[in-house]
Backbone as JSON, one array per atom type, in Angstrom:
{
  "sequence": "MVYALDPDADGELLWETRAGSGGTMGGIHYGMSSDGDGLFVGVSDLPTKNPYNVGEGQPGIHRLDLASGAIEWRNLLPNVCGETKFLCFQGISAAVSSSPGLVFAGGLDGMLRAFDAESGAILWETNTVQEYGDINGVRGFGGAIEADGPVIAGGSVYITSGYEKWGEQPGNMLLVYSIKK",
  "N": [[3.4, -10.75, -9.6], [6.42, -8.98, -10.35], [7.62, -7.14, -12.78], [10.39, -5.89, -14.68], [11.11, -3.93, -17.7], [12.88, -3.32, -20.51], [12.63, -0.29, -22.08], [14.19, 0.8, -24.28], [14.88, -1.22, -25.62], [13.02, -2.46, -27.04], [10.84, -3.38, -25.07], [12.2, -5.6, -24.09], [12.67, -8.2, -21.74], [13.81, -7.73, -18.73], [13.98, -8.27, -15.83], [12.49, -10.43, -13.58], [10.28, -10.85, -10.98], [9.03, -12.61, -7.98], [6.67, -11.03, -5.87], [4.63, -11.64, -3.84], [1.98, -13.91, -3.36], [-0.1, -13.35, -4.94], [-2.85, -14.62, -7.26], [-6.05, -14.85, -8.04], [-7.5, -12.65, -6.53], [-5.35, -10.91, -7.02], [-2.42, -9.75, -6.26], [-0.37, -7.43, -6.13], [-1.86, -4.1, -6.99], [-2.76, -1.45, -7.82], [-0.41, 0.46, -8.1], [3.24, 1.36, -7.72], [6.42, 2.74, -6.44], [9.5, 4.5, -6.59], [12.69, 5.39, -5.76], [14.81, 5.62, -7.09], [17.0, 4.02, -6.86], [15.62, 1.93, -5.24], [12.54, -0.18, -5.76], [9.39, 0.1, -4.36], [7.16, -1.69, -3.59], [3.69, -2.37, -2.92], [1.76, -5.01, -1.37], [-1.11, -7.01, -1.79], [-2.37, -9.46, -1.51], [-5.0, -10.92, -0.37], [-6.24, -13.26, 1.67], [-7.12, -16.11, -0.2], [-8.27, -19.36, -1.19], [-7.43, -20.61, -3.28], [-6.37, -21.94, -6.69], [-4.65, -20.67, -8.15], [-3.24, -18.88, -6.4], [0.47, -18.79, -5.34], [2.35, -20.11, -3.39], [2.55, -18.97, 0.05], [0.83, -15.76, 1.34], [2.07, -12.68, 1.37], [1.23, -9.86, 2.49], [1.88, -6.71, 2.51], [4.72, -4.31, 2.6], [7.5, -4.08, -0.02], [10.71, -3.94, -0.77], [12.25, -3.83, -3.74], [15.38, -4.17, -5.42], [16.31, -2.23, -7.62], [17.81, -2.48, -10.46], [18.06, -5.16, -10.31], [16.06, -6.58, -9.41], [16.15, -8.11, -7.25], [14.99, -9.24, -3.94], [15.03, -6.63, -1.21], [14.18, -5.72, 1.38], [11.12, -6.79, 3.15], [8.29, -5.89, 4.79], [6.21, -7.32, 6.44], [2.81, -6.93, 7.33], [0.97, -6.44, 10.49], [-2.37, -8.0, 11.31], [-4.78, -6.11, 12.35], [-6.86, -5.85, 12.53], [-9.37, -6.83, 14.29], [-12.76, -7.36, 15.71], [-14.98, -6.99, 12.89], [-17.67, -5.85, 10.83], [-17.16, -5.56, 8.34], [-15.14, -6.06, 5.53], [-11.84, -6.66, 6.29], [-8.59, -6.33, 6.12], [-4.92, -6.64, 6.09], [-3.29, -6.1, 4.28], [-1.48, -4.11, 1.25], [-3.53, -2.37, -0.89], [-3.71, 0.0, -2.56], [-2.15, 2.37, -4.55], [1.37, 2.91, -3.93], [3.29, 5.37, -2.5], [6.47, 7.73, -2.57], [9.06, 9.71, -1.08], [12.03, 11.58, -0.71], [13.7, 9.34, 1.47], [11.74, 8.36, 2.57], [8.47, 6.2, 2.31], [5.01, 5.99, 1.73], [2.07, 4.2, 2.31], [-1.01, 3.24, 2.38], [-3.22, 0.96, 3.89], [-5.98, -1.88, 3.52], [-6.82, -2.43, 5.89], [-7.15, 0.5, 6.34], [-4.77, 1.84, 7.86], [-2.59, 4.18, 7.89], [0.66, 4.42, 6.87], [3.94, 5.56, 7.47], [7.35, 4.26, 6.01], [10.59, 3.67, 6.6], [12.66, 4.02, 3.85], [15.07, 2.54, 3.44], [15.35, 0.62, 5.45], [12.85, -0.38, 5.94], [11.52, -0.3, 8.35], [8.62, 0.7, 10.11], [7.9, 4.33, 10.68], [5.85, 5.81, 11.43], [2.34, 5.49, 12.07], [-1.04, 5.63, 11.49], [-4.42, 5.2, 12.46], [-6.99, 5.32, 10.25], [-9.8, 4.73, 10.39], [-12.07, 5.82, 11.5], [-14.35, 8.35, 13.4], [-14.55, 11.7, 12.17], [-14.03, 15.37, 13.26], [-16.46, 17.83, 12.41], [-15.67, 20.42, 10.7], [-16.61, 21.62, 8.37], [-19.11, 21.62, 8.93], [-20.43, 19.12, 8.44], [-20.08, 15.72, 9.78], [-17.88, 13.28, 9.26], [-16.2, 10.1, 8.21], [-13.69, 7.72, 8.38], [-12.07, 5.07, 6.47], [-11.62, 1.85, 4.68], [-8.36, 1.95, 3.03], [-7.85, 2.1, -0.71], [-7.38, 1.67, -3.91], [-6.77, 4.74, -5.16], [-3.52, 6.26, -3.85], [-1.2, 7.48, -1.36], [-0.58, 11.19, -1.9], [1.78, 12.97, -1.88], [2.98, 16.53, -1.65], [4.02, 19.67, -1.36], [5.3, 19.29, 1.54], [3.41, 18.08, 2.56], [0.79, 14.72, 3.06], [-1.42, 13.81, 1.41], [-4.54, 11.87, 1.71], [-7.15, 9.56, 0.9], [-10.15, 7.96, 2.74], [-11.83, 5.48, 3.18], [-13.81, 2.95, 1.37], [-16.25, 1.56, 0.12], [-16.87, -0.78, -1.71], [-16.6, -4.11, -2.72], [-17.38, -4.71, -0.06], [-15.61, -3.56, 1.79], [-14.49, -1.19, 4.34], [-16.7, 1.49, 4.55], [-16.39, 4.99, 3.76], [-15.6, 8.58, 4.02], [-13.29, 10.6, 3.56], [-11.13, 12.89, 3.15], [-7.9, 13.32, 4.11], [-5.28, 15.2, 5.52], [-2.12, 15.08, 6.32], [1.06, 16.69, 7.59], [4.17, 16.53, 6.74], [6.98, 16.19, 8.93], [10.41, 17.17, 9.24]],
  "CA": [[5.11, -10.49, -10.21], [6.81, -7.75, -10.8], [8.67, -7.15, -14.24], [11.28, -4.66, -15.42], [11.23, -3.83, -19.29], [13.56, -2.1, -20.85], [11.86, 0.86, -22.86], [15.27, 1.06, -25.36], [15.18, -2.95, -26.58], [11.43, -3.26, -27.5], [10.22, -4.12, -23.95], [12.94, -6.78, -23.57], [12.07, -8.3, -20.09], [15.17, -7.36, -17.87], [13.87, -9.07, -14.79], [10.8, -10.74, -13.19], [10.25, -11.12, -9.29], [7.68, -12.62, -7.43], [6.42, -10.57, -4.39], [3.57, -12.22, -3.2], [1.13, -15.15, -3.93], [-1.15, -13.31, -6.15], [-4.34, -15.18, -7.39], [-7.61, -14.17, -8.41], [-7.51, -11.37, -6.15], [-4.22, -9.98, -7.07], [-1.26, -9.33, -5.13], [-0.16, -5.97, -6.8], [-3.04, -3.94, -7.83], [-2.66, -0.11, -8.07], [1.05, 1.3, -8.41], [4.38, 1.18, -7.18], [7.03, 3.94, -6.17], [11.11, 4.13, -6.6], [13.6, 6.33, -5.15], [15.96, 5.44, -8.45], [17.65, 2.44, -6.76], [14.7, 0.68, -4.99], [11.23, -0.13, -6.09], [8.53, -0.01, -3.34], [5.74, -2.22, -4.17], [2.76, -2.75, -1.92], [1.11, -6.12, -1.82], [-2.47, -7.0, -0.91], [-2.53, -11.0, -1.04], [-5.88, -11.62, 0.48], [-6.1, -14.56, 1.94], [-8.09, -16.98, -0.67], [-8.06, -20.64, -1.02], [-7.54, -20.74, -4.84], [-5.42, -22.82, -7.22], [-4.01, -19.52, -8.52], [-2.32, -18.47, -5.58], [1.68, -19.23, -5.5], [3.0, -19.8, -2.15], [2.23, -18.03, 1.11], [0.82, -14.59, 1.09], [2.97, -11.58, 1.85], [0.85, -8.87, 2.73], [2.81, -5.61, 3.19], [5.29, -3.65, 1.56], [8.4, -4.69, -0.09], [11.45, -3.09, -1.45], [13.2, -4.44, -4.7], [16.64, -3.36, -6.01], [15.59, -1.65, -9.22], [18.7, -3.14, -11.35], [18.06, -6.77, -10.61], [14.72, -7.43, -8.84], [16.42, -8.84, -5.88], [14.04, -8.42, -2.71], [15.99, -6.21, -0.34], [13.37, -6.18, 2.38], [9.92, -7.36, 3.43], [7.93, -5.37, 5.88], [4.86, -8.1, 6.48], [1.95, -5.95, 8.19], [0.21, -7.51, 11.63], [-3.41, -7.99, 11.25], [-5.02, -5.06, 13.4], [-8.7, -5.59, 12.25], [-10.24, -7.2, 15.09], [-13.82, -7.6, 15.16], [-15.56, -5.96, 12.43], [-18.52, -6.31, 9.99], [-16.58, -5.04, 7.07], [-13.73, -7.02, 4.76], [-10.68, -5.79, 6.75], [-7.32, -7.05, 5.9], [-3.8, -5.61, 6.46], [-2.53, -5.91, 2.67], [-1.66, -2.88, 0.64], [-3.91, -2.71, -2.51], [-3.5, 1.43, -2.87], [-0.82, 2.65, -4.84], [2.23, 3.08, -2.79], [4.09, 6.54, -3.05], [7.53, 8.08, -1.82], [9.55, 10.77, -1.02], [13.43, 11.09, -0.19], [13.59, 8.28, 2.63], [10.01, 7.82, 3.16], [7.58, 5.21, 1.67], [3.71, 5.87, 2.31], [1.13, 3.24, 2.02], [-2.45, 3.0, 3.2], [-3.99, -0.5, 3.88], [-7.29, -1.85, 3.44], [-7.64, -2.11, 7.1], [-7.24, 1.76, 7.04], [-4.03, 2.07, 8.34], [-1.77, 4.9, 6.85], [1.9, 4.21, 7.41], [5.29, 5.86, 6.6], [8.06, 3.28, 6.35], [11.94, 4.1, 6.4], [12.84, 3.78, 2.78], [16.47, 2.06, 3.45], [15.19, -0.8, 6.29], [11.7, -0.81, 5.7], [10.81, 0.15, 9.56], [7.64, 1.86, 10.53], [8.4, 5.48, 11.45], [4.66, 6.31, 11.91], [1.22, 4.92, 11.6], [-2.3, 6.17, 11.97], [-5.44, 4.42, 12.02], [-7.94, 6.48, 9.83], [-11.05, 4.16, 10.61], [-12.66, 6.72, 13.03], [-15.23, 9.59, 13.21], [-13.96, 12.92, 12.22], [-14.86, 16.4, 13.41], [-17.46, 18.41, 11.46], [-15.11, 21.56, 10.54], [-17.45, 22.31, 7.4], [-20.46, 21.03, 9.4], [-20.35, 17.68, 7.99], [-19.37, 14.7, 10.12], [-16.99, 12.45, 8.12], [-15.56, 8.82, 8.7], [-12.49, 6.97, 7.72], [-12.63, 3.76, 6.55], [-10.5, 1.21, 4.16], [-7.47, 2.85, 1.96], [-7.92, 1.39, -1.47], [-7.08, 2.28, -5.48], [-5.53, 5.74, -4.94], [-2.74, 5.93, -2.84], [-0.85, 8.77, -0.82], [-0.38, 12.21, -2.72], [2.82, 14.0, -1.52], [2.97, 17.5, -2.16], [4.1, 20.98, -0.73], [5.18, 19.26, 2.76], [1.84, 17.32, 2.99], [0.54, 13.91, 2.49], [-3.05, 13.73, 1.3], [-5.11, 10.17, 1.39], [-8.42, 9.52, 0.84], [-10.11, 7.08, 3.46], [-13.2, 4.8, 2.96], [-13.92, 2.05, 0.13], [-17.35, 0.36, 0.08], [-16.89, -1.63, -2.78], [-16.5, -5.46, -2.02], [-17.67, -5.03, 1.54], [-14.83, -3.06, 2.62], [-15.24, -0.24, 5.27], [-16.73, 2.96, 3.85], [-15.91, 6.27, 4.24], [-15.82, 9.51, 2.99], [-12.47, 11.29, 4.28], [-9.82, 13.27, 2.65], [-7.11, 13.47, 4.93], [-4.22, 15.65, 5.12], [-1.17, 15.24, 7.38], [2.39, 17.06, 7.48], [5.34, 15.62, 7.07], [8.13, 17.22, 9.62], [12.03, 16.6, 9.24]],
  "C": [[5.03, -9.4, -10.62], [7.77, -7.79, -11.92], [9.28, -5.94, -14.4], [11.49, -5.03, -16.89], [11.82, -3.0, -19.58], [13.1, -1.53, -22.17], [12.89, 0.52, -24.2], [15.46, -0.3, -26.28], [13.75, -3.6, -26.65], [10.55, -3.6, -26.33], [10.7, -5.14, -23.45], [12.55, -6.78, -21.9], [13.83, -8.27, -19.46], [15.14, -8.48, -16.8], [12.33, -9.48, -14.27], [11.13, -11.11, -11.74], [8.88, -11.24, -8.73], [7.39, -12.12, -5.8], [5.53, -10.96, -3.62], [2.88, -13.68, -3.95], [0.4, -14.68, -4.92], [-2.31, -14.04, -6.22], [-4.92, -14.22, -8.05], [-8.0, -12.83, -8.26], [-6.47, -10.36, -6.35], [-3.33, -9.85, -5.66], [-0.76, -7.88, -5.29], [-0.96, -5.43, -7.61], [-2.88, -2.41, -8.46], [-1.17, 0.83, -8.34], [2.21, 1.13, -7.51], [5.08, 2.59, -7.3], [8.67, 3.39, -6.21], [11.66, 5.52, -6.39], [14.87, 6.28, -6.16], [16.73, 4.77, -7.9], [16.81, 1.42, -6.13], [13.37, 1.02, -5.65], [10.42, -0.59, -4.72], [7.51, -0.62, -3.99], [5.04, -2.51, -2.92], [1.78, -3.9, -2.43], [0.03, -6.65, -0.92], [-2.73, -8.65, -0.5], [-3.5, -11.36, 0.17], [-5.97, -12.82, 0.33], [-7.51, -15.47, 1.38], [-7.46, -18.37, -0.84], [-8.26, -21.03, -2.51], [-6.33, -21.32, -5.4], [-4.45, -21.72, -8.04], [-2.94, -18.97, -7.92], [-0.96, -19.34, -5.49], [2.21, -19.11, -3.92], [2.04, -19.02, -1.09], [2.02, -16.44, 0.81], [1.81, -13.53, 1.92], [2.39, -10.43, 1.88], [1.58, -7.82, 3.48], [3.42, -4.93, 2.26], [6.78, -4.1, 1.47], [9.28, -3.8, -0.83], [12.47, -4.1, -2.48], [14.21, -3.59, -5.07], [16.2, -3.36, -7.55], [16.32, -2.16, -10.45], [18.4, -4.31, -11.66], [16.89, -7.04, -10.29], [14.94, -7.95, -7.98], [15.39, -8.1, -4.5], [15.06, -8.0, -1.84], [15.65, -6.23, 1.11], [12.05, -6.15, 2.13], [9.36, -6.68, 4.54], [6.29, -6.26, 5.84], [4.19, -7.23, 7.34], [1.16, -6.89, 8.97], [-1.3, -7.15, 11.04], [-3.95, -7.21, 12.56], [-6.57, -4.98, 13.15], [-9.32, -5.98, 13.23], [-11.56, -7.3, 14.72], [-14.79, -6.11, 14.32], [-17.07, -6.68, 11.48], [-18.45, -5.94, 8.66], [-15.47, -5.75, 6.65], [-12.6, -6.31, 5.64], [-9.54, -6.76, 6.67], [-5.89, -6.19, 5.76], [-2.92, -5.66, 5.01], [-2.5, -4.38, 2.18], [-2.23, -3.1, -0.6], [-3.59, -1.27, -2.92], [-2.16, 1.2, -3.51], [-0.19, 2.96, -3.77], [3.14, 4.73, -3.31], [5.36, 6.93, -2.0], [8.31, 9.4, -1.86], [10.95, 10.57, -0.62], [13.35, 10.57, 1.17], [12.68, 8.02, 2.91], [9.46, 6.99, 2.08], [6.28, 5.74, 2.5], [2.86, 5.1, 1.55], [0.1, 3.31, 2.92], [-2.91, 1.61, 2.69], [-5.45, -0.74, 3.68], [-7.71, -2.08, 4.66], [-7.76, -0.33, 7.66], [-6.32, 2.4, 7.7], [-3.3, 2.81, 7.61], [-0.4, 4.72, 7.67], [2.79, 5.05, 6.5], [6.19, 4.89, 7.14], [9.64, 4.35, 6.03], [12.5, 3.53, 4.86], [14.24, 2.68, 2.75], [16.12, 0.62, 4.08], [13.6, -1.26, 6.09], [10.75, -0.86, 7.18], [9.84, 1.02, 9.33], [8.05, 2.64, 11.31], [7.35, 6.02, 11.93], [3.67, 5.8, 11.22], [0.0, 5.58, 12.22], [-3.31, 5.43, 11.47], [-6.64, 5.38, 11.49], [-9.03, 5.88, 9.77], [-11.13, 4.83, 11.86], [-13.45, 7.8, 12.31], [-14.03, 10.87, 13.29], [-14.67, 13.9, 12.58], [-15.75, 16.85, 12.34], [-17.04, 20.33, 11.06], [-16.05, 22.16, 9.62], [-19.06, 21.99, 7.77], [-21.16, 20.0, 9.22], [-19.61, 16.41, 8.88], [-19.07, 13.72, 9.1], [-16.35, 11.27, 9.01], [-14.73, 8.61, 7.99], [-13.05, 5.62, 7.42], [-11.17, 2.94, 5.77], [-9.49, 2.06, 3.1], [-7.36, 2.04, 0.84], [-7.94, 2.43, -2.92], [-5.87, 3.4, -5.15], [-4.84, 5.8, -3.87], [-2.37, 7.41, -2.31], [-0.55, 9.67, -1.85], [0.92, 12.96, -1.71], [3.23, 15.14, -2.22], [3.04, 18.88, -1.18], [4.55, 20.48, 1.03], [4.42, 18.25, 3.46], [1.67, 15.8, 2.63], [-0.87, 13.66, 2.65], [-3.5, 12.29, 1.11], [-6.61, 10.54, 1.52], [-8.83, 7.88, 1.81], [-11.59, 6.81, 3.44], [-13.39, 4.6, 1.53], [-14.77, 1.64, 0.66], [-17.27, -0.76, -0.86], [-16.29, -2.92, -2.17], [-16.65, -5.65, -0.76], [-16.41, -4.34, 2.39], [-15.09, -1.69, 3.51], [-15.32, 0.94, 4.72], [-16.3, 3.69, 4.69], [-16.08, 7.39, 3.6], [-14.81, 10.75, 3.35], [-11.51, 11.83, 3.27], [-8.83, 13.87, 3.89], [-5.82, 14.19, 4.71], [-3.34, 15.6, 6.4], [0.39, 15.77, 6.87], [3.18, 16.37, 7.76], [6.7, 16.55, 7.35], [9.12, 16.43, 9.21], [12.57, 16.28, 10.66]]
}
């Protein structure tokens, strides 16, 4: 559930919207982002069969109207995991970040994507689950993107790739991508 509270009215509830099925593994984990009009919500919705889930899973990214909570669009992501010995799923557990016109989100599957803020269309994506060169003399590996989301600063997007807890794809990378206009 996503809740909007009015800080000027002692936290009065303005609206609430169900973005995913939720449940014991949660749906919305670490953080949302806003451009002032829309609220960008990453939803994990791991496929579990427990009585706390409500409805079908909605793993992906969702834009809610900031004033009303109405869902303006959803981009439900495909499962690109294939065969792997690690827990792999297309949901977004890490925090979501945005800049004018763009939304960045990393997935439990190691995919980093840039979405169009108005339509939700995927503008760019890269799979961070790979081996990286040894600029500093140490090989690196990417993995699941979990918890901390993309950081946007100075025309670049920074992301950590690799999260071993819960059996997810381990890794040890800090990756930097340039934002080109």
